[in-house]
Short mmCIF file of C-alpha atoms in Angstrom, two decimals:
data_model
loop_
_atom_site.label_atom_id
_atom_site.label_comp_id
_atom_site.label_asym_id
_atom_site.label_seq_id
_atom_site.Cartn_x
_atom_site.Cartn_y
_atom_site.Cartn_z
CA MET A 910 -46.98 1.81 -100.55
CA PRO A 911 -46.81 -1.84 -101.62
CA ARG A 912 -43.89 -3.74 -100.11
CA SER A 913 -42.64 -4.60 -103.60
CA ARG A 914 -41.87 -0.92 -104.16
CA ILE A 915 -39.87 -0.44 -100.97
CA ASN A 916 -37.87 -3.66 -100.85
CA GLY A 917 -34.10 -3.08 -100.70
CA ASN A 918 -32.89 -6.64 -101.36
CA PHE A 919 -31.40 -7.11 -104.85
CA ILE A 920 -32.99 -10.53 -105.35
CA ASP A 921 -36.38 -9.28 -104.19
CA LYS A 922 -36.10 -6.27 -106.50
CA THR A 923 -35.17 -8.52 -109.41
CA PHE A 924 -38.07 -10.86 -108.64
CA SER A 925 -40.44 -7.88 -108.41
CA ILE A 926 -39.29 -6.52 -111.77
CA VAL A 927 -39.69 -9.91 -113.48
CA ALA A 928 -43.06 -10.49 -111.79
CA ASN A 929 -44.31 -7.06 -112.87
CA ILE A 930 -43.26 -7.75 -116.48
CA LEU A 931 -45.02 -11.12 -116.42
CA LEU A 932 -48.15 -9.58 -114.96
CA ARG A 933 -48.24 -7.12 -117.84
CA ILE A 934 -47.75 -9.65 -120.64
CA ILE A 935 -49.69 -12.68 -119.34
CA PRO A 936 -53.43 -12.32 -119.75
CA THR A 937 -54.82 -12.17 -116.21
CA THR A 938 -57.74 -10.44 -114.57
CA SER A 939 -57.20 -7.47 -112.30
CA GLY A 940 -58.24 -9.65 -109.34
CA GLU A 941 -55.59 -12.24 -110.20
CA LYS A 942 -52.98 -9.50 -110.52
CA GLU A 943 -53.97 -8.04 -107.18
CA ALA A 944 -53.91 -11.47 -105.53
CA PHE A 945 -50.43 -12.09 -106.89
CA THR A 946 -49.25 -8.70 -105.63
CA TYR A 947 -50.43 -9.58 -102.12
CA TYR A 948 -48.82 -13.03 -102.41
CA ARG A 949 -45.52 -11.51 -103.55
CA ASP A 950 -45.62 -8.94 -100.75
CA GLY A 951 -46.37 -11.75 -98.29
CA MET A 952 -43.34 -13.71 -99.47
CA SER A 953 -41.17 -10.62 -99.14
CA ALA A 954 -42.38 -9.90 -95.60
CA GLN A 955 -42.00 -13.56 -94.66
CA SER A 956 -38.42 -13.67 -95.93
CA GLU A 957 -37.63 -10.70 -93.68
CA GLY A 958 -39.25 -12.35 -90.66
CA ASN A 959 -42.22 -9.96 -90.63
CA TYR A 960 -44.73 -12.74 -90.08
CA ALA A 961 -47.69 -10.61 -89.03
CA GLU A 962 -47.38 -8.53 -92.20
CA ALA A 963 -46.87 -11.66 -94.29
CA LEU A 964 -50.03 -13.23 -92.86
CA GLN A 965 -52.05 -10.09 -93.62
CA ASN A 966 -50.86 -10.22 -97.22
CA TYR A 967 -51.50 -13.95 -97.55
CA TYR A 968 -55.01 -13.66 -96.11
CA GLU A 969 -55.78 -10.87 -98.57
CA ALA A 970 -54.34 -12.95 -101.42
CA MET A 971 -56.59 -15.84 -100.31
CA ARG A 972 -59.60 -13.55 -100.39
CA LEU A 973 -58.84 -12.60 -104.00
CA GLU A 974 -57.31 -15.76 -105.48
CA ILE A 975 -59.72 -18.25 -107.05
CA ASP A 976 -57.32 -20.78 -108.59
CA PRO A 977 -56.98 -23.84 -106.30
CA TYR A 978 -53.38 -24.46 -107.35
CA ASP A 979 -52.34 -20.89 -106.53
CA ARG A 980 -54.31 -21.01 -103.29
CA SER A 981 -52.38 -24.14 -102.30
CA TYR A 982 -49.10 -22.20 -102.27
CA ILE A 983 -50.62 -19.39 -100.24
CA LEU A 984 -51.93 -21.92 -97.71
CA TYR A 985 -48.56 -23.66 -97.66
CA ASN A 986 -46.78 -20.39 -96.87
CA ILE A 987 -49.25 -19.65 -94.08
CA GLY A 988 -48.39 -23.10 -92.73
CA LEU A 989 -44.70 -22.23 -92.85
CA ILE A 990 -45.28 -19.15 -90.73
CA HIS A 991 -47.25 -21.11 -88.14
CA THR A 992 -44.47 -23.72 -88.09
CA SER A 993 -41.87 -21.00 -87.53
CA ASN A 994 -43.98 -19.61 -84.69
CA GLY A 995 -44.23 -23.05 -83.06
CA GLU A 996 -47.98 -23.23 -83.75
CA HIS A 997 -47.81 -26.78 -85.03
CA THR A 998 -51.52 -27.59 -84.89
CA LYS A 999 -52.33 -24.55 -87.01
CA ALA A 1000 -49.45 -25.34 -89.35
CA LEU A 1001 -50.74 -28.89 -89.89
CA GLU A 1002 -54.20 -27.49 -90.65
CA TYR A 1003 -52.82 -25.19 -93.34
CA TYR A 1004 -50.63 -27.91 -94.86
CA PHE A 1005 -53.70 -30.18 -95.05
CA ARG A 1006 -55.70 -27.41 -96.71
CA ALA A 1007 -52.88 -26.82 -99.20
CA LEU A 1008 -52.76 -30.53 -100.05
CA GLU A 1009 -56.53 -30.64 -100.56
CA ARG A 1010 -56.06 -28.16 -103.39
CA ASN A 1011 -52.76 -29.53 -104.68
CA PRO A 1012 -51.80 -33.08 -103.63
CA PHE A 1013 -48.42 -32.70 -105.35
CA LEU A 1014 -46.69 -30.54 -102.71
CA PRO A 1015 -43.94 -32.78 -101.34
CA GLN A 1016 -42.69 -29.94 -99.15
CA ALA A 1017 -46.04 -29.88 -97.33
CA PHE A 1018 -45.82 -33.63 -96.68
CA ASN A 1019 -42.24 -33.18 -95.47
CA ASN A 1020 -43.15 -30.36 -93.11
CA MET A 1021 -46.05 -32.37 -91.71
CA ALA A 1022 -43.67 -35.29 -91.15
CA VAL A 1023 -41.17 -33.04 -89.39
CA ILE A 1024 -43.89 -31.79 -87.03
CA CYS A 1025 -45.08 -35.34 -86.31
CA HIS A 1026 -41.50 -36.50 -85.71
CA TYR A 1027 -40.94 -33.58 -83.35
CA ARG A 1028 -44.10 -34.47 -81.44
CA GLY A 1029 -42.88 -38.06 -81.24
CA GLU A 1030 -39.60 -36.89 -79.73
CA GLN A 1031 -41.52 -34.75 -77.24
CA ALA A 1032 -43.64 -37.77 -76.25
CA ILE A 1033 -40.49 -39.84 -75.64
CA ARG A 1034 -39.04 -37.12 -73.39
CA GLN A 1035 -42.30 -37.14 -71.43
CA GLY A 1036 -42.25 -40.93 -71.10
CA TYR A 1037 -45.10 -41.71 -73.49
CA SER A 1038 -43.50 -44.33 -75.74
CA GLU A 1039 -46.77 -45.60 -77.29
CA ILE A 1040 -47.85 -42.08 -78.22
CA ALA A 1041 -44.37 -41.43 -79.59
CA GLU A 1042 -44.60 -44.48 -81.84
CA ALA A 1043 -47.95 -43.28 -83.19
CA TRP A 1044 -46.40 -39.89 -84.02
CA PHE A 1045 -43.38 -41.55 -85.63
CA ASP A 1046 -45.66 -43.82 -87.68
CA GLN A 1047 -47.57 -40.77 -88.91
CA ALA A 1048 -44.30 -38.99 -89.74
CA ALA A 1049 -43.26 -42.06 -91.73
CA GLU A 1050 -46.46 -41.97 -93.78
CA TYR A 1051 -45.99 -38.32 -94.66
CA TRP A 1052 -42.33 -38.82 -95.53
CA LYS A 1053 -43.23 -41.75 -97.77
CA GLN A 1054 -45.64 -39.50 -99.65
CA ALA A 1055 -43.04 -36.75 -100.01
CA ILE A 1056 -40.44 -39.22 -101.24
CA ALA A 1057 -42.91 -40.80 -103.68
CA LEU A 1058 -43.52 -37.38 -105.22
CA THR A 1059 -39.82 -36.46 -105.43
CA PRO A 1060 -37.60 -39.55 -105.42
CA GLY A 1061 -34.05 -38.62 -104.53
CA ASN A 1062 -35.09 -35.80 -102.20
CA TYR A 1063 -35.45 -36.02 -98.45
CA ILE A 1064 -32.41 -38.29 -98.07
CA GLU A 1065 -32.31 -37.94 -94.28
CA ALA A 1066 -35.98 -38.89 -94.04
CA HIS A 1067 -35.37 -41.85 -96.35
CA ASN A 1068 -32.50 -43.01 -94.15
CA TRP A 1069 -34.62 -42.59 -91.00
CA LEU A 1070 -37.36 -44.69 -92.60
CA LYS A 1071 -34.82 -47.45 -93.37
CA ILE A 1072 -33.15 -47.34 -89.95
CA THR A 1073 -36.48 -47.48 -88.12
CA ARG A 1074 -37.76 -50.17 -90.53
CA ARG A 1075 -40.70 -48.02 -91.59
CA PHE A 1076 -39.80 -48.04 -95.28
CA GLU A 1077 -41.66 -50.64 -97.31
#
Protein backbone atom coordinates (compact mmCIF):
# COMPACT_ATOMS: atom_id res chain seq x y z
CA MET A 1 0.00 0.00 0.00
CA PRO A 2 1.46 3.41 -0.90
CA ARG A 3 2.66 5.39 2.10
CA SER A 4 0.32 8.23 1.16
CA ARG A 5 -2.64 5.98 1.98
CA ILE A 6 -1.42 4.94 5.42
CA ASN A 7 -0.05 8.21 6.74
CA GLY A 8 -1.64 9.29 10.04
CA ASN A 9 -0.32 12.86 10.24
CA PHE A 10 -2.99 15.50 9.55
CA ILE A 11 -0.66 17.72 7.53
CA ASP A 12 0.58 14.77 5.48
CA LYS A 13 -3.00 13.66 4.85
CA THR A 14 -3.96 17.16 3.78
CA PHE A 15 -0.94 17.38 1.48
CA SER A 16 -1.79 13.97 0.01
CA ILE A 17 -5.39 15.00 -0.67
CA VAL A 18 -4.33 18.26 -2.35
CA ALA A 19 -1.60 16.48 -4.32
CA ASN A 20 -4.04 13.82 -5.52
CA ILE A 21 -6.49 16.50 -6.67
CA LEU A 22 -3.74 18.34 -8.53
CA LEU A 23 -2.56 15.13 -10.16
CA ARG A 24 -6.07 14.56 -11.47
CA ILE A 25 -6.63 18.04 -12.89
CA ILE A 26 -3.15 18.95 -14.19
CA PRO A 27 -2.33 17.29 -17.49
CA THR A 28 0.54 14.91 -16.73
CA THR A 29 1.66 11.56 -18.06
CA SER A 30 1.20 8.42 -16.01
CA GLY A 31 4.99 8.27 -15.56
CA GLU A 32 5.06 11.80 -14.14
CA LYS A 33 2.20 10.93 -11.79
CA GLU A 34 3.98 7.80 -10.64
CA ALA A 35 7.24 9.70 -10.14
CA PHE A 36 5.44 12.29 -8.04
CA THR A 37 3.79 9.57 -5.96
CA TYR A 38 7.21 8.09 -5.16
CA TYR A 39 8.58 11.57 -4.41
CA ARG A 40 5.67 12.33 -2.08
CA ASP A 41 6.06 8.98 -0.33
CA GLY A 42 9.79 9.67 0.00
CA MET A 43 9.11 13.03 1.65
CA SER A 44 6.64 11.40 4.02
CA ALA A 45 9.10 8.65 5.01
CA GLN A 46 11.89 11.20 5.37
CA SER A 47 9.81 13.40 7.67
CA GLU A 48 9.25 10.37 9.90
CA GLY A 49 12.96 9.52 9.96
CA ASN A 50 12.55 6.41 7.81
CA TYR A 51 15.55 7.24 5.66
CA ALA A 52 16.01 3.85 4.02
CA GLU A 53 12.40 3.87 2.85
CA ALA A 54 12.71 7.49 1.75
CA LEU A 55 15.80 6.70 -0.32
CA GLN A 56 14.04 3.78 -2.01
CA ASN A 57 11.18 6.08 -2.97
CA TYR A 58 13.50 8.85 -4.16
CA TYR A 59 15.57 6.47 -6.27
CA GLU A 60 12.39 5.15 -7.88
CA ALA A 61 11.19 8.72 -8.47
CA MET A 62 14.55 9.48 -10.12
CA ARG A 63 14.15 6.47 -12.39
CA LEU A 64 10.76 7.77 -13.57
CA GLU A 65 11.16 11.56 -13.49
CA ILE A 66 12.46 13.20 -16.65
CA ASP A 67 12.10 16.90 -15.81
CA PRO A 68 15.49 18.33 -14.67
CA TYR A 69 13.86 20.82 -12.31
CA ASP A 70 11.84 18.12 -10.55
CA ARG A 71 14.88 15.85 -10.47
CA SER A 72 16.83 18.61 -8.72
CA TYR A 73 14.48 18.48 -5.74
CA ILE A 74 14.69 14.71 -5.56
CA LEU A 75 18.49 14.91 -5.60
CA TYR A 76 18.41 17.66 -2.99
CA ASN A 77 16.30 15.51 -0.66
CA ILE A 78 18.66 12.57 -1.13
CA GLY A 79 21.45 14.96 -0.13
CA LEU A 80 19.51 15.91 2.99
CA ILE A 81 19.28 12.27 4.04
CA HIS A 82 23.00 11.73 3.55
CA THR A 83 23.67 14.90 5.55
CA SER A 84 21.45 13.63 8.37
CA ASN A 85 23.32 10.32 8.30
CA GLY A 86 26.68 12.10 8.54
CA GLU A 87 27.65 10.98 5.03
CA HIS A 88 28.90 14.41 4.03
CA THR A 89 30.82 13.40 0.91
CA LYS A 90 27.74 11.71 -0.52
CA ALA A 91 25.58 14.65 0.52
CA LEU A 92 27.86 17.10 -1.29
CA GLU A 93 27.69 14.92 -4.41
CA TYR A 94 23.89 14.99 -4.42
CA TYR A 95 23.74 18.74 -3.75
CA PHE A 96 26.11 19.29 -6.70
CA ARG A 97 23.95 17.09 -8.91
CA ALA A 98 20.83 19.00 -7.82
CA LEU A 99 22.51 22.32 -8.64
CA GLU A 100 23.56 21.06 -12.08
CA ARG A 101 19.87 20.69 -12.89
CA ASN A 102 18.65 23.75 -11.00
CA PRO A 103 21.24 26.39 -10.09
CA PHE A 104 18.61 28.34 -8.14
CA LEU A 105 18.50 26.15 -5.01
CA PRO A 106 19.87 28.40 -2.27
CA GLN A 107 19.18 25.70 0.31
CA ALA A 108 21.61 23.37 -1.49
CA PHE A 109 24.32 26.06 -1.44
CA ASN A 110 23.61 26.65 2.25
CA ASN A 111 23.83 22.97 3.12
CA MET A 112 27.08 22.63 1.20
CA ALA A 113 28.44 25.63 3.11
CA VAL A 114 27.39 24.12 6.44
CA ILE A 115 29.23 20.89 5.59
CA CYS A 116 32.36 22.78 4.53
CA HIS A 117 32.22 24.91 7.69
CA TYR A 118 31.86 21.76 9.80
CA ARG A 119 34.86 20.22 8.08
CA GLY A 120 36.80 23.42 8.75
CA GLU A 121 35.96 23.18 12.44
CA GLN A 122 37.05 19.54 12.45
CA ALA A 123 40.37 20.51 10.83
CA ILE A 124 40.97 23.15 13.53
CA ARG A 125 40.34 20.59 16.28
CA GLN A 126 42.87 18.30 14.62
CA GLY A 127 45.44 21.10 14.36
CA TYR A 128 45.27 21.63 10.59
CA SER A 129 44.76 25.40 10.39
CA GLU A 130 45.63 25.74 6.68
CA ILE A 131 43.18 22.99 5.72
CA ALA A 132 40.58 24.61 7.97
CA GLU A 133 40.99 27.94 6.18
CA ALA A 134 40.49 26.24 2.82
CA TRP A 135 37.25 24.66 4.08
CA PHE A 136 36.09 27.98 5.53
CA ASP A 137 36.87 29.74 2.24
CA GLN A 138 34.80 27.16 0.38
CA ALA A 139 31.96 27.56 2.88
CA ALA A 140 32.10 31.31 2.29
CA GLU A 141 31.76 30.86 -1.47
CA TYR A 142 28.70 28.66 -1.09
CA TRP A 143 27.10 31.00 1.44
CA LYS A 144 27.68 33.95 -0.89
CA GLN A 145 25.83 32.07 -3.63
CA ALA A 146 22.94 31.22 -1.30
CA ILE A 147 22.69 34.81 -0.11
CA ALA A 148 22.85 36.15 -3.68
CA LEU A 149 19.86 33.97 -4.58
CA THR A 150 17.83 34.92 -1.49
CA PRO A 151 18.97 38.24 -0.02
CA GLY A 152 17.76 38.60 3.53
CA ASN A 153 18.00 34.88 4.27
CA TYR A 154 20.88 33.11 5.96
CA ILE A 155 21.48 35.97 8.41
CA GLU A 156 23.87 33.95 10.57
CA ALA A 157 25.93 33.03 7.52
CA HIS A 158 25.94 36.67 6.41
CA ASN A 159 27.18 37.73 9.85
CA TRP A 160 29.87 35.03 9.82
CA LEU A 161 31.03 36.25 6.41
CA LYS A 162 31.31 39.82 7.76
CA ILE A 163 33.03 38.81 11.01
CA THR A 164 35.58 36.66 9.20
CA ARG A 165 36.02 39.33 6.50
CA ARG A 166 35.00 36.93 3.75
CA PHE A 167 32.11 39.07 2.52
CA GLU A 168 32.96 41.26 -0.46
